[in-house]
PDB file of C-alpha atoms in Angstrom:
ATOM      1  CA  UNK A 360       0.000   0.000   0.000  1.00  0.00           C
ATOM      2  CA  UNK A 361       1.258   3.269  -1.140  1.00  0.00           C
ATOM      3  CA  UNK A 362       0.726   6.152   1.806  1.00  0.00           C
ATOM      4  CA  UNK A 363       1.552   9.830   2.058  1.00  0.00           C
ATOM      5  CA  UNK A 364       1.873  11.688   4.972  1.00  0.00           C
ATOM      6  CA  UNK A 365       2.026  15.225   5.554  1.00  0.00           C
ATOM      7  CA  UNK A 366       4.067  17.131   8.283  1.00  0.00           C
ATOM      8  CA  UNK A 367       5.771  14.446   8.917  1.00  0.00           C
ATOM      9  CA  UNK A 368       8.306  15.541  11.400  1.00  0.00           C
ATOM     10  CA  UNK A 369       5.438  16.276  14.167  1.00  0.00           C
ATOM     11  CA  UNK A 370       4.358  14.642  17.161  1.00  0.00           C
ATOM     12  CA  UNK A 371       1.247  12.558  15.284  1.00  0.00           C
ATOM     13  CA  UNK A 372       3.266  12.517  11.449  1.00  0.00           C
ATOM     14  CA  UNK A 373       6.316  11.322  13.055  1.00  0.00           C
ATOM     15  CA  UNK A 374       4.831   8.568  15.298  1.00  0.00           C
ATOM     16  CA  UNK A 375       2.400   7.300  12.362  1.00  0.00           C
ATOM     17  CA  UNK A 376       5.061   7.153   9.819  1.00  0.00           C
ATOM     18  CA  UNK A 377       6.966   5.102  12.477  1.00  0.00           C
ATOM     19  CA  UNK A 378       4.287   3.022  12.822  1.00  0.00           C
ATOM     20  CA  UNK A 379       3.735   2.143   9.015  1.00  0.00           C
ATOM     21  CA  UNK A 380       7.452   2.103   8.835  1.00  0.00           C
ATOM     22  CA  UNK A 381       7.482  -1.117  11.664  1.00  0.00           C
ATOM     23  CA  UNK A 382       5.013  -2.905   9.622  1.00  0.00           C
ATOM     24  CA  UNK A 383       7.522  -3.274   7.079  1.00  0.00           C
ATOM     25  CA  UNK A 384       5.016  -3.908   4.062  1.00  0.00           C
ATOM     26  CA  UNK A 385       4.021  -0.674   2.903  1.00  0.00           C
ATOM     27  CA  UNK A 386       5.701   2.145   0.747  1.00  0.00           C
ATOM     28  CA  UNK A 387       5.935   5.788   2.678  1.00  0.00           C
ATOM     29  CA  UNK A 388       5.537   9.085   0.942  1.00  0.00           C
ATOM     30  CA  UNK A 389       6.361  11.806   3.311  1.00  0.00           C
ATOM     31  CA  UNK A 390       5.883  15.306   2.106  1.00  0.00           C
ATOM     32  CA  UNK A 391       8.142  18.036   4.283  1.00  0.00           C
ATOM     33  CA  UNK A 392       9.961  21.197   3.875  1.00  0.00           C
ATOM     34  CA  UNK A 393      12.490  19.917   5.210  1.00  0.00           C
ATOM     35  CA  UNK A 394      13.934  16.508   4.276  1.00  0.00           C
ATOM     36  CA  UNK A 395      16.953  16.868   6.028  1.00  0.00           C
ATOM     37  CA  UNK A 396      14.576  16.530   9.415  1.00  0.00           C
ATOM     38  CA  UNK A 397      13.525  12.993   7.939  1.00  0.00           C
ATOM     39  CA  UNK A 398      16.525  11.209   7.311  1.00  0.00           C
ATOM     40  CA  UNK A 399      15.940   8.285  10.017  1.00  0.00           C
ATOM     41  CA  UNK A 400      13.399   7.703   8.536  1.00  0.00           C
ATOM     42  CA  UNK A 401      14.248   7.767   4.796  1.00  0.00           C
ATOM     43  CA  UNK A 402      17.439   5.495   6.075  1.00  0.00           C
ATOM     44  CA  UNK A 403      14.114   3.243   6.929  1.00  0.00           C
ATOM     45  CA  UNK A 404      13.255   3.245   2.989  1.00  0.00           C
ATOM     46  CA  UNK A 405      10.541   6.692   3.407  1.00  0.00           C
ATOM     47  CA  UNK A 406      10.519   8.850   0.260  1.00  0.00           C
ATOM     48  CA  UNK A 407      10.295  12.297   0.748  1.00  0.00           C
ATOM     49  CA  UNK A 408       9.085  14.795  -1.333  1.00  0.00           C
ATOM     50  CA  UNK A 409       9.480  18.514  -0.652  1.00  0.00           C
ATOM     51  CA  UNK A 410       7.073  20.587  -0.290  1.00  0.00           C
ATOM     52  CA  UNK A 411       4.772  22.787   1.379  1.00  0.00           C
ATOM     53  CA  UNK A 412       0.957  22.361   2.225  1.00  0.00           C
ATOM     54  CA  UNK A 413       0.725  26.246   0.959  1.00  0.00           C
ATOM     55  CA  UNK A 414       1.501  25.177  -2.465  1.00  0.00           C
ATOM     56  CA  UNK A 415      -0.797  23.218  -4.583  1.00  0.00           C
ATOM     57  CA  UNK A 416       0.920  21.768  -6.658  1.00  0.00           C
ATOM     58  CA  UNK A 417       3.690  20.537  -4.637  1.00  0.00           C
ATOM     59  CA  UNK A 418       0.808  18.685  -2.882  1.00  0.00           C
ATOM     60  CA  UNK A 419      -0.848  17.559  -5.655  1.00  0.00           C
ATOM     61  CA  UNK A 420       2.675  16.085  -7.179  1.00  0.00           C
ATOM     62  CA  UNK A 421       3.751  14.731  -4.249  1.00  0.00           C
ATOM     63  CA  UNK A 422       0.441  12.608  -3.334  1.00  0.00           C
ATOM     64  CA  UNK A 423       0.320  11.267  -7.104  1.00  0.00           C
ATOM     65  CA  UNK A 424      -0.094   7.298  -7.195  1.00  0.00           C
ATOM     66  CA  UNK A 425      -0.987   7.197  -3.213  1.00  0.00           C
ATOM     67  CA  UNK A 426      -3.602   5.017  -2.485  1.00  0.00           C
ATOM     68  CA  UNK A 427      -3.979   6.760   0.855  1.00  0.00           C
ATOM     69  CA  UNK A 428      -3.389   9.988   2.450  1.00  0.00           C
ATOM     70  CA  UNK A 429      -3.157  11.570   5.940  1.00  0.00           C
ATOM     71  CA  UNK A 430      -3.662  15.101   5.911  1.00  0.00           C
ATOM     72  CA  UNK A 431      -3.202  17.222   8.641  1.00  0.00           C
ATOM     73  CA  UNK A 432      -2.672  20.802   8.925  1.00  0.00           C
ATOM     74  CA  UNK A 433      -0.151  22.258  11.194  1.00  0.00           C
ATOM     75  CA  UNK A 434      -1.149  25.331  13.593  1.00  0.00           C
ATOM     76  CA  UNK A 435       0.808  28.657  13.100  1.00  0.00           C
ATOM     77  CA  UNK A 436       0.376  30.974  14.810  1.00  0.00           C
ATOM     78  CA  UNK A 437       1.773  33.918  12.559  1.00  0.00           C
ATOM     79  CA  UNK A 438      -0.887  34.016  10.081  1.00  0.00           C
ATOM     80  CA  UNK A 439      -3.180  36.781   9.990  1.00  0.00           C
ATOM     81  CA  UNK A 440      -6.026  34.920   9.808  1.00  0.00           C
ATOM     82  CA  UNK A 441      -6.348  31.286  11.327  1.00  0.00           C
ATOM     83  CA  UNK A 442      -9.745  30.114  10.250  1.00  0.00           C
ATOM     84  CA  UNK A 443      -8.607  31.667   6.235  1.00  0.00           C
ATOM     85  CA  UNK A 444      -5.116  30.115   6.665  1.00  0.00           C
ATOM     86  CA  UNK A 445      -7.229  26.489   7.463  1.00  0.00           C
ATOM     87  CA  UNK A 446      -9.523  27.031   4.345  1.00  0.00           C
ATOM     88  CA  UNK A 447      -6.834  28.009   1.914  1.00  0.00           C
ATOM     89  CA  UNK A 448      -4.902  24.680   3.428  1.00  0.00           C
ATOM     90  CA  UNK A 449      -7.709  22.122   3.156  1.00  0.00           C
ATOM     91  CA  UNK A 450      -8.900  23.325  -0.398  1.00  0.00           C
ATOM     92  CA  UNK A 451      -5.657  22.825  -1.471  1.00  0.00           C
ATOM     93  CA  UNK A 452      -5.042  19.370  -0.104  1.00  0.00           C
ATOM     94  CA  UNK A 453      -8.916  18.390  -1.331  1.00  0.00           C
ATOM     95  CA  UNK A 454      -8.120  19.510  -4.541  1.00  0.00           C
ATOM     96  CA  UNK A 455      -4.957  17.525  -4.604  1.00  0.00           C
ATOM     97  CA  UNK A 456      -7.448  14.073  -3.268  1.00  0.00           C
ATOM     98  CA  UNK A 457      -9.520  14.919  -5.744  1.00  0.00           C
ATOM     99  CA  UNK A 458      -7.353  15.462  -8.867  1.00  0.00           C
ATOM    100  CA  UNK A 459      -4.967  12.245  -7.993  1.00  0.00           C
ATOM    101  CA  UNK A 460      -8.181  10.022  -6.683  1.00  0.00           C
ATOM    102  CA  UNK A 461      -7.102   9.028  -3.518  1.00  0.00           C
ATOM    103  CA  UNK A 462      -8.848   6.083  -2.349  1.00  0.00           C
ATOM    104  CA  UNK A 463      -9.054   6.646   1.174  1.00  0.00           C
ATOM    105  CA  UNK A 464      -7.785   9.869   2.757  1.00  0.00           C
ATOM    106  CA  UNK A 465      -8.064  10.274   6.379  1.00  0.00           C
ATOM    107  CA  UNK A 466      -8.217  13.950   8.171  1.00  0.00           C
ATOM    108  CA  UNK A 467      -7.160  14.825  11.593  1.00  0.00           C
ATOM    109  CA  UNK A 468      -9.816  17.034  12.531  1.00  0.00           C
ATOM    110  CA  UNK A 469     -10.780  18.375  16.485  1.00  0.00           C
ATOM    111  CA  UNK A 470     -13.706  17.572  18.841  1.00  0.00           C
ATOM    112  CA  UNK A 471     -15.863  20.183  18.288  1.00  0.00           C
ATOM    113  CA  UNK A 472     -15.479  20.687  14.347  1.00  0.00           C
ATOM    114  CA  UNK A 473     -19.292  19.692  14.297  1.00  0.00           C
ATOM    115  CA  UNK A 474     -19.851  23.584  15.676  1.00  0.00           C
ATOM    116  CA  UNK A 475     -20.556  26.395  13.255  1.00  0.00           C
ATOM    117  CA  UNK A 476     -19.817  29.221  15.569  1.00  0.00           C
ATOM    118  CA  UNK A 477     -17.764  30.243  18.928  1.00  0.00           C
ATOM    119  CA  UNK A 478     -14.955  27.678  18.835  1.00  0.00           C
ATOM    120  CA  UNK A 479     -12.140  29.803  17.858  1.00  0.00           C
ATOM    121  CA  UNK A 480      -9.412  27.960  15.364  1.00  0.00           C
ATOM    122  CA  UNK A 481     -11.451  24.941  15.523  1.00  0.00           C
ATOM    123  CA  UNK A 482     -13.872  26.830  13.130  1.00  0.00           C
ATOM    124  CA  UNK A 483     -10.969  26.225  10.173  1.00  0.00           C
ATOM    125  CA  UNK A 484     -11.186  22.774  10.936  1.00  0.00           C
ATOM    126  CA  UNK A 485     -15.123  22.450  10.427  1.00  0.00           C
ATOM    127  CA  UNK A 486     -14.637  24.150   7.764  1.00  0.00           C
ATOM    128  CA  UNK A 487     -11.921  21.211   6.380  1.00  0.00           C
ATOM    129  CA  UNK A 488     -14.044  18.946   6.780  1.00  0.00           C
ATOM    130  CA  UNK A 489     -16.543  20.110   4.513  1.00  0.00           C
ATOM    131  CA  UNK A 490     -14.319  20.587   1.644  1.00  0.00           C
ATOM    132  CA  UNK A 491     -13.017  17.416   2.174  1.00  0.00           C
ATOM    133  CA  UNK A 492     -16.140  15.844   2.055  1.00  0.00           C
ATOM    134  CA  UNK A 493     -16.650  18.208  -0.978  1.00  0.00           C
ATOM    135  CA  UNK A 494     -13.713  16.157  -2.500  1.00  0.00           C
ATOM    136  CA  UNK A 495     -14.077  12.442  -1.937  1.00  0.00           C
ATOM    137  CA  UNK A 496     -16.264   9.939  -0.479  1.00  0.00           C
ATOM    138  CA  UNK A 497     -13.321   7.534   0.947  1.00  0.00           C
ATOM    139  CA  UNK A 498     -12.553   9.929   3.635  1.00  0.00           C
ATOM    140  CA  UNK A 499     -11.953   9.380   7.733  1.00  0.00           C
ATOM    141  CA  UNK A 500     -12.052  12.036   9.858  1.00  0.00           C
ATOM    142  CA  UNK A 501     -10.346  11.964  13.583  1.00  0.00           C
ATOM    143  CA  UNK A 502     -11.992  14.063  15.935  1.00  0.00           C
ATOM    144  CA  UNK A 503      -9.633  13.870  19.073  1.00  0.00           C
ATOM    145  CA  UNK A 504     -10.196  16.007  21.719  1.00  0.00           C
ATOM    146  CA  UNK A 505      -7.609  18.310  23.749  1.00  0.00           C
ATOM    147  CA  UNK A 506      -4.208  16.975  23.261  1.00  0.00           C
ATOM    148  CA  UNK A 507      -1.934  16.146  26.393  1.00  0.00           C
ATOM    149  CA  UNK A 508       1.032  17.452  24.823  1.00  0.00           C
ATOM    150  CA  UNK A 509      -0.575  21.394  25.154  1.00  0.00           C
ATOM    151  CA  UNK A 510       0.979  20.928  28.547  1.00  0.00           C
ATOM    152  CA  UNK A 511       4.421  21.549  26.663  1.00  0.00           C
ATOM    153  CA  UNK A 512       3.758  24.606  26.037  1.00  0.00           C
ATOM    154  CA  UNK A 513       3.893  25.035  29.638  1.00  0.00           C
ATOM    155  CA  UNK A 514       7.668  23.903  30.014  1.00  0.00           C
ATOM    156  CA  UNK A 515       9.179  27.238  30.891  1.00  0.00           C
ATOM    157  CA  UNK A 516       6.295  28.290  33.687  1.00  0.00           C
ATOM    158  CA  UNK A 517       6.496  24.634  35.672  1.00  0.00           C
ATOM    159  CA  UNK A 518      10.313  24.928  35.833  1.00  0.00           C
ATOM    160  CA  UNK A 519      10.474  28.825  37.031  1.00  0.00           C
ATOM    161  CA  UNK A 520       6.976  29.057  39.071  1.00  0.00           C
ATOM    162  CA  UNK A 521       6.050  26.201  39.669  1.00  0.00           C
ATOM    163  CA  UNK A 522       2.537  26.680  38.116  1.00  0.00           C
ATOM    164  CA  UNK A 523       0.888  26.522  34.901  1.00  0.00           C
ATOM    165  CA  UNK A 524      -1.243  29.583  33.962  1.00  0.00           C
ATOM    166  CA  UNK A 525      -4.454  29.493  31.912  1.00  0.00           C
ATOM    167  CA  UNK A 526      -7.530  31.467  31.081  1.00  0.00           C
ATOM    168  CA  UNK A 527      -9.332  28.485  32.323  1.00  0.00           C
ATOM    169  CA  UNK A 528     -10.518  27.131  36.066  1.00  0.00           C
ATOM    170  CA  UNK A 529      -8.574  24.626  37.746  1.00  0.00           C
ATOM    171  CA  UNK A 530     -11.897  22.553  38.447  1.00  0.00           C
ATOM    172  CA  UNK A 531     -12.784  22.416  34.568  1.00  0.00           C
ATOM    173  CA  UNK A 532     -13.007  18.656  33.461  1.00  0.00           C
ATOM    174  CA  UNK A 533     -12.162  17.484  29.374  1.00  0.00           C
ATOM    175  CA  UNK A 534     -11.404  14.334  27.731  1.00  0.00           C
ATOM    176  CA  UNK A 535      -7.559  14.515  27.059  1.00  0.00           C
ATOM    177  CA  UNK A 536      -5.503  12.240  24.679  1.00  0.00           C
ATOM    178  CA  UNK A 537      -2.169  11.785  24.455  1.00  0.00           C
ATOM    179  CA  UNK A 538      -0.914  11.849  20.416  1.00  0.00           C
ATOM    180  CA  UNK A 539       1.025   8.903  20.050  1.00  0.00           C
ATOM    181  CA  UNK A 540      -2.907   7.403  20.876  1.00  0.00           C
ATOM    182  CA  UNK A 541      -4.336   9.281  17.307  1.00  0.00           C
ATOM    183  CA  UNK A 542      -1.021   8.184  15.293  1.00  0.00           C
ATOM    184  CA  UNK A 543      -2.144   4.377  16.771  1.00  0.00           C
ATOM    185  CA  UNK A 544      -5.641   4.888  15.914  1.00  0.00           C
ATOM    186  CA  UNK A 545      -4.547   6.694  12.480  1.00  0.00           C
ATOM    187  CA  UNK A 546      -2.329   4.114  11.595  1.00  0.00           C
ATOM    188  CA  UNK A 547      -5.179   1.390  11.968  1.00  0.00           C
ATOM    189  CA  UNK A 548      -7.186   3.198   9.871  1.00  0.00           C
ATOM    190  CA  UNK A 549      -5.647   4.411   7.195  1.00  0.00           C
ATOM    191  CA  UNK A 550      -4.265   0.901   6.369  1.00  0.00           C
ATOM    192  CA  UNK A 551      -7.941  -0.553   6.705  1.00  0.00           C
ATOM    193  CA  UNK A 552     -10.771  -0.368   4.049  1.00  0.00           C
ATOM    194  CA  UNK A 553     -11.861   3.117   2.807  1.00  0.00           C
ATOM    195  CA  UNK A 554     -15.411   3.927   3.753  1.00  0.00           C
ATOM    196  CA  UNK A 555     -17.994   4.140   0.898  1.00  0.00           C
ATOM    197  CA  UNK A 556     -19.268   7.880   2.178  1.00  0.00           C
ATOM    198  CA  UNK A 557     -17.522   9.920   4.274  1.00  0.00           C
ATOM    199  CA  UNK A 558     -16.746   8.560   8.415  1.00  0.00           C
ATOM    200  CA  UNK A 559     -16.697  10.669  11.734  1.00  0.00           C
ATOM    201  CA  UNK A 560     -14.651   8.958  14.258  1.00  0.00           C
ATOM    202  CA  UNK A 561     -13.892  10.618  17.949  1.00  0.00           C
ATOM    203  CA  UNK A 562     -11.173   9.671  19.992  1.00  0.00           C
ATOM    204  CA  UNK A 563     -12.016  11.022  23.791  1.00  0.00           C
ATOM    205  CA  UNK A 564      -8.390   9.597  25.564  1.00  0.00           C
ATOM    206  CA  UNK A 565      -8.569   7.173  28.739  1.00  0.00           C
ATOM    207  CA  UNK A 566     -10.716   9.303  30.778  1.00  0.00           C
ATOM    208  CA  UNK A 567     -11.432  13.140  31.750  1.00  0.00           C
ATOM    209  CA  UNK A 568      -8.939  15.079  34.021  1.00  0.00           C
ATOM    210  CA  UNK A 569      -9.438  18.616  35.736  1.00  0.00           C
ATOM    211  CA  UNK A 570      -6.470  21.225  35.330  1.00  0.00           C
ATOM    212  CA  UNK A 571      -5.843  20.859  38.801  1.00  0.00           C
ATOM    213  CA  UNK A 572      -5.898  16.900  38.676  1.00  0.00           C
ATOM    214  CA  UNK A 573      -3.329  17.644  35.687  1.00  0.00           C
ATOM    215  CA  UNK A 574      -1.328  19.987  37.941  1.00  0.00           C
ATOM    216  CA  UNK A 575      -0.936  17.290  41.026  1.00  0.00           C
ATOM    217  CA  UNK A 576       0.274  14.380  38.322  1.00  0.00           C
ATOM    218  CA  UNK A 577       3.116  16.452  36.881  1.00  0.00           C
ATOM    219  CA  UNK A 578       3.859  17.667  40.446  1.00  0.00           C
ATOM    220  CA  UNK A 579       3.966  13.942  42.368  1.00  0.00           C
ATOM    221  CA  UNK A 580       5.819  12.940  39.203  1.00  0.00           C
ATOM    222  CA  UNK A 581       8.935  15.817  39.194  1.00  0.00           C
ATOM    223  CA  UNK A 582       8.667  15.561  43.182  1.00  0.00           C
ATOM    224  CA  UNK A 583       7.463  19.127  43.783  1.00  0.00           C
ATOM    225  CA  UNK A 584       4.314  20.751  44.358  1.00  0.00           C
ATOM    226  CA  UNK A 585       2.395  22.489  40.707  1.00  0.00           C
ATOM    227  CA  UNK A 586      -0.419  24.377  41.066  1.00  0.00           C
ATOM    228  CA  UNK A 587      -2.615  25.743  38.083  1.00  0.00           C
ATOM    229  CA  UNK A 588      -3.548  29.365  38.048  1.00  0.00           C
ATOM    230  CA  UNK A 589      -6.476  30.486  36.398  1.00  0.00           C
ATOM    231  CA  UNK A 590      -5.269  33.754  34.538  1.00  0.00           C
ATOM    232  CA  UNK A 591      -7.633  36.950  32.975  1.00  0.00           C
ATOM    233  CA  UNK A 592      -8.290  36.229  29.091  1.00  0.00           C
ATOM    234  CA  UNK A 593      -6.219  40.147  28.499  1.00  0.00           C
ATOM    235  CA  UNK A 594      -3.322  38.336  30.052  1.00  0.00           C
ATOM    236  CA  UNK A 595      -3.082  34.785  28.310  1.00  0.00           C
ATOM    237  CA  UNK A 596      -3.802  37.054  24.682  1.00  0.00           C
ATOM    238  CA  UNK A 597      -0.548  39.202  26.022  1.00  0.00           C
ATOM    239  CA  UNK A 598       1.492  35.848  26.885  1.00  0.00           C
ATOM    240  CA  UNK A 599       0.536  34.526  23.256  1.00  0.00           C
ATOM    241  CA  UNK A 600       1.487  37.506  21.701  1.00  0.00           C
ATOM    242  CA  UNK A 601       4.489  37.613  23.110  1.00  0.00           C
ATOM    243  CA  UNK A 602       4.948  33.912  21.672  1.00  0.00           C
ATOM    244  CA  UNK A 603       4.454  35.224  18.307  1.00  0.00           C
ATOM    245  CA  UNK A 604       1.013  34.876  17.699  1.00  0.00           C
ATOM    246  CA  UNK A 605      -1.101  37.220  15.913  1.00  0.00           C
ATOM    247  CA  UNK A 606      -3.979  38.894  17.366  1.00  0.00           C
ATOM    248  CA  UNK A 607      -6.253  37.375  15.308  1.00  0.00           C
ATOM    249  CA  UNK A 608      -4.540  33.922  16.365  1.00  0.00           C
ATOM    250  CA  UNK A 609      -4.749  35.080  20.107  1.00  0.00           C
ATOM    251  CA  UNK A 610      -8.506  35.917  19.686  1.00  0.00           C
ATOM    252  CA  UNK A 611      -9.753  33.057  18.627  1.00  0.00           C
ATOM    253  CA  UNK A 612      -7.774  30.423  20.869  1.00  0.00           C
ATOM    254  CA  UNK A 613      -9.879  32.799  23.579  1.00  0.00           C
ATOM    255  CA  UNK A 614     -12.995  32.391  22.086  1.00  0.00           C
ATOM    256  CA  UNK A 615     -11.811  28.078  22.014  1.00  0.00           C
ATOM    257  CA  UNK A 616     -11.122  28.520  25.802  1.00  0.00           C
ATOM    258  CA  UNK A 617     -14.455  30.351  26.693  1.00  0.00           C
ATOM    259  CA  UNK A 618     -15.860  27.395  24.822  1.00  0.00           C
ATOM    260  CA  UNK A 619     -14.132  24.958  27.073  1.00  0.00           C
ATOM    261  CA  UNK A 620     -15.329  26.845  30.102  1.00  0.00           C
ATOM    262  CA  UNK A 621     -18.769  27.721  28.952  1.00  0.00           C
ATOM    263  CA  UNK A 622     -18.858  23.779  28.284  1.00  0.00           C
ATOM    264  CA  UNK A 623     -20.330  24.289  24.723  1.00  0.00           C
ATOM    265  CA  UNK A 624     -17.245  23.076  23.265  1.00  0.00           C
ATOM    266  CA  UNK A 625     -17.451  19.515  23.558  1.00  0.00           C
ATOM    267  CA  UNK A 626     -18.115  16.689  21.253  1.00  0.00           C
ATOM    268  CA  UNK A 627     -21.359  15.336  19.509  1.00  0.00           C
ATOM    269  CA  UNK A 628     -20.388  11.621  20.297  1.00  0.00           C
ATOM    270  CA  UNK A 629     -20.325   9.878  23.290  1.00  0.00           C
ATOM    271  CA  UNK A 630     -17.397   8.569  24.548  1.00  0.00           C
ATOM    272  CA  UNK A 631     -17.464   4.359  24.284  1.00  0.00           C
ATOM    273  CA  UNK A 632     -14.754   1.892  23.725  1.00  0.00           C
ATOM    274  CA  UNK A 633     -13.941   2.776  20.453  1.00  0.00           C
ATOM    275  CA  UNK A 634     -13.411   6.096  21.389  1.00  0.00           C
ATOM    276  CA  UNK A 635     -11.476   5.319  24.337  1.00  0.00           C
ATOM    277  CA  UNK A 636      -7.595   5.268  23.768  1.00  0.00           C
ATOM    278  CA  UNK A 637      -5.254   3.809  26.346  1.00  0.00           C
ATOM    279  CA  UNK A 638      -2.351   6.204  27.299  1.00  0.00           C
ATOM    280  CA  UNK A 639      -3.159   7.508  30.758  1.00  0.00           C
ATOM    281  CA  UNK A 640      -2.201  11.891  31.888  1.00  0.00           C
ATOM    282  CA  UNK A 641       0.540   9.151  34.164  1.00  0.00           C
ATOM    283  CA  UNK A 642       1.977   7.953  31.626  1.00  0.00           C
ATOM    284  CA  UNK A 643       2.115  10.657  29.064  1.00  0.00           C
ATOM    285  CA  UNK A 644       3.907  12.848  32.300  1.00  0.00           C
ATOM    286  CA  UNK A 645       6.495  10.005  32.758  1.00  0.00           C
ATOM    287  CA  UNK A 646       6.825   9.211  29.074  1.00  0.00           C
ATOM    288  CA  UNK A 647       7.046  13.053  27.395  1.00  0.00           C
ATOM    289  CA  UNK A 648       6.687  15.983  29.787  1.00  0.00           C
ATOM    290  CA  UNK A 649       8.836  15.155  33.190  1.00  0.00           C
ATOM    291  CA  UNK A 650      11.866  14.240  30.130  1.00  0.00           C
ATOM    292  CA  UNK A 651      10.969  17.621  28.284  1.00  0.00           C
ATOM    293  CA  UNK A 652      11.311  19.443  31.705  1.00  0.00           C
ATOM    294  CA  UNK A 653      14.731  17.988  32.437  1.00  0.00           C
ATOM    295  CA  UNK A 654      16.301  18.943  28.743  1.00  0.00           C
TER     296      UNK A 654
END
């Protein structure tokens, strides 16, 4: 089976192309910017093509003769417009399914993407979906719901306060997943049968944590106390900006976390064993962050 992959060299791309990779009887097209990130894995018999999502027809020629495709499109946070920057994206990955007819192309979407209004970026991603479904009836898409590893983002605060601030309460509950779970549960489907009309699938993680629950596992696991501090929205925009986002970008991850704490942003399915995955907020501490904070 023939598969491309695009961005490759992140935390989903990198652990589903390891997957495939393992399973030793399937041929790997990863399209990158930058091949020199991938060459493990091209040591592991990966193609890469170069490109970028931005450009249609480095898409479109690097997909050619797939019979499958995951698509997912990276955040970034410098764009003036997130929910345009999505759009332009997923037409021109659609238009690259369509014009190469991909079999079976499976999108990483977000819970929530069901919502027409009020969920900030996530609003690009319902908006994917469509066109995708637009484009092709063999399609997938992964609705996973708030990733584990946004607690990275956090390094710098943990190590010098102690605490990890949010525009969110401390009691707020969510599903949580840890992302080697979707490249497990993307891998499984994206070498399985295409589906004759287009397929939702959620993935909803091992169980729901609070912030503060969050906060207590990281601290028992780096042997000091971490509290999480609920923080004014004017303040988290300022900390963003100060990452390098752009206002519009800092906007609308506000409007996603008034969404979390108004507790309309949550998903249309119900979580059940299929949705379920298996890495546990212990694990992914001992496993990813508590390593991160000591590098």
């Amino acid at each position: 089976m023939r598969i491309a992959i695009t961005t490759p060299t992140g935390n989903i791309g990198r652990e589903l192309t390891k997957r495939l990779l393992d399973q030793k009887r399937h041929e790997l097209i990863l399209l990158a910017r930058t091949p020199d990130k991938l060459k493990q894995e091209q040591a592991r018999g990966a193609k890469v093509a170069q490109g970028d999502l931005g450009d249609a027809a480095s898409v479109k020629k690097a997909i050619q003769g797939a019979d499958a495709l995951f698509f997912l499109c990276p955040p970034n946070f410098a764009v003036p417009n997130y929910r345009a920057y999505y759009v332009e994206i997923a037409k021109k990955g659609a238009a690259a399914v369509k014009a190469n007819k991909i079999k079976h192309t499976v999108l990483l979407s977000s819970v929530g993407a069901h919502l027409s209004k009020g969920t900030g970026p996530i609003l690009g991603l319902h908006d994917a979906e469509k066109i995708f479904s637009e484009a092709t009836q063999g399609l997938t898409i992964l609705r996973p719901t708030w990733f584990m590893e946004n607690h990275l983002w956090h390094l710098d605060e943990i190590k010098n306060t102690s605490s990890i601030f949010m525009p969110l309460s401390g009691n707020l509950t969510a599903p949580m997943i840890a992302t080697v779970d979707i490249a497990e549960r993307a891998a499984r489907v994206i070498t399985g049968p295409a589906p004759s009309r287009p397929k939702i699938l959620s993935l909803h993680g091992p169980k729901d944590y609070s912030l503060d629950e969050c906060a207590r596992i990281i601290g028992r696991a780096i042997g000091k106390e971490v509290r999480h501090v609920q923080v004014p929205p004017a303040k988290a925009k300022e900390a963003m900006i100060g990452m390098g986002a752009t206002e519009n970008v800092a906007d609308t991850m506000l409007e996603m976390y008034a969404a979390f704490q108004a507790g309309t942003l949550k998903d249309e399915a119900k979580r059940s064993a299929e949705t379920t995955t298996p890495t546990t907020f212990e694990t992914f501490v001992k496993d990813v962050l508590a390593p991160a904070l000591k590098g």
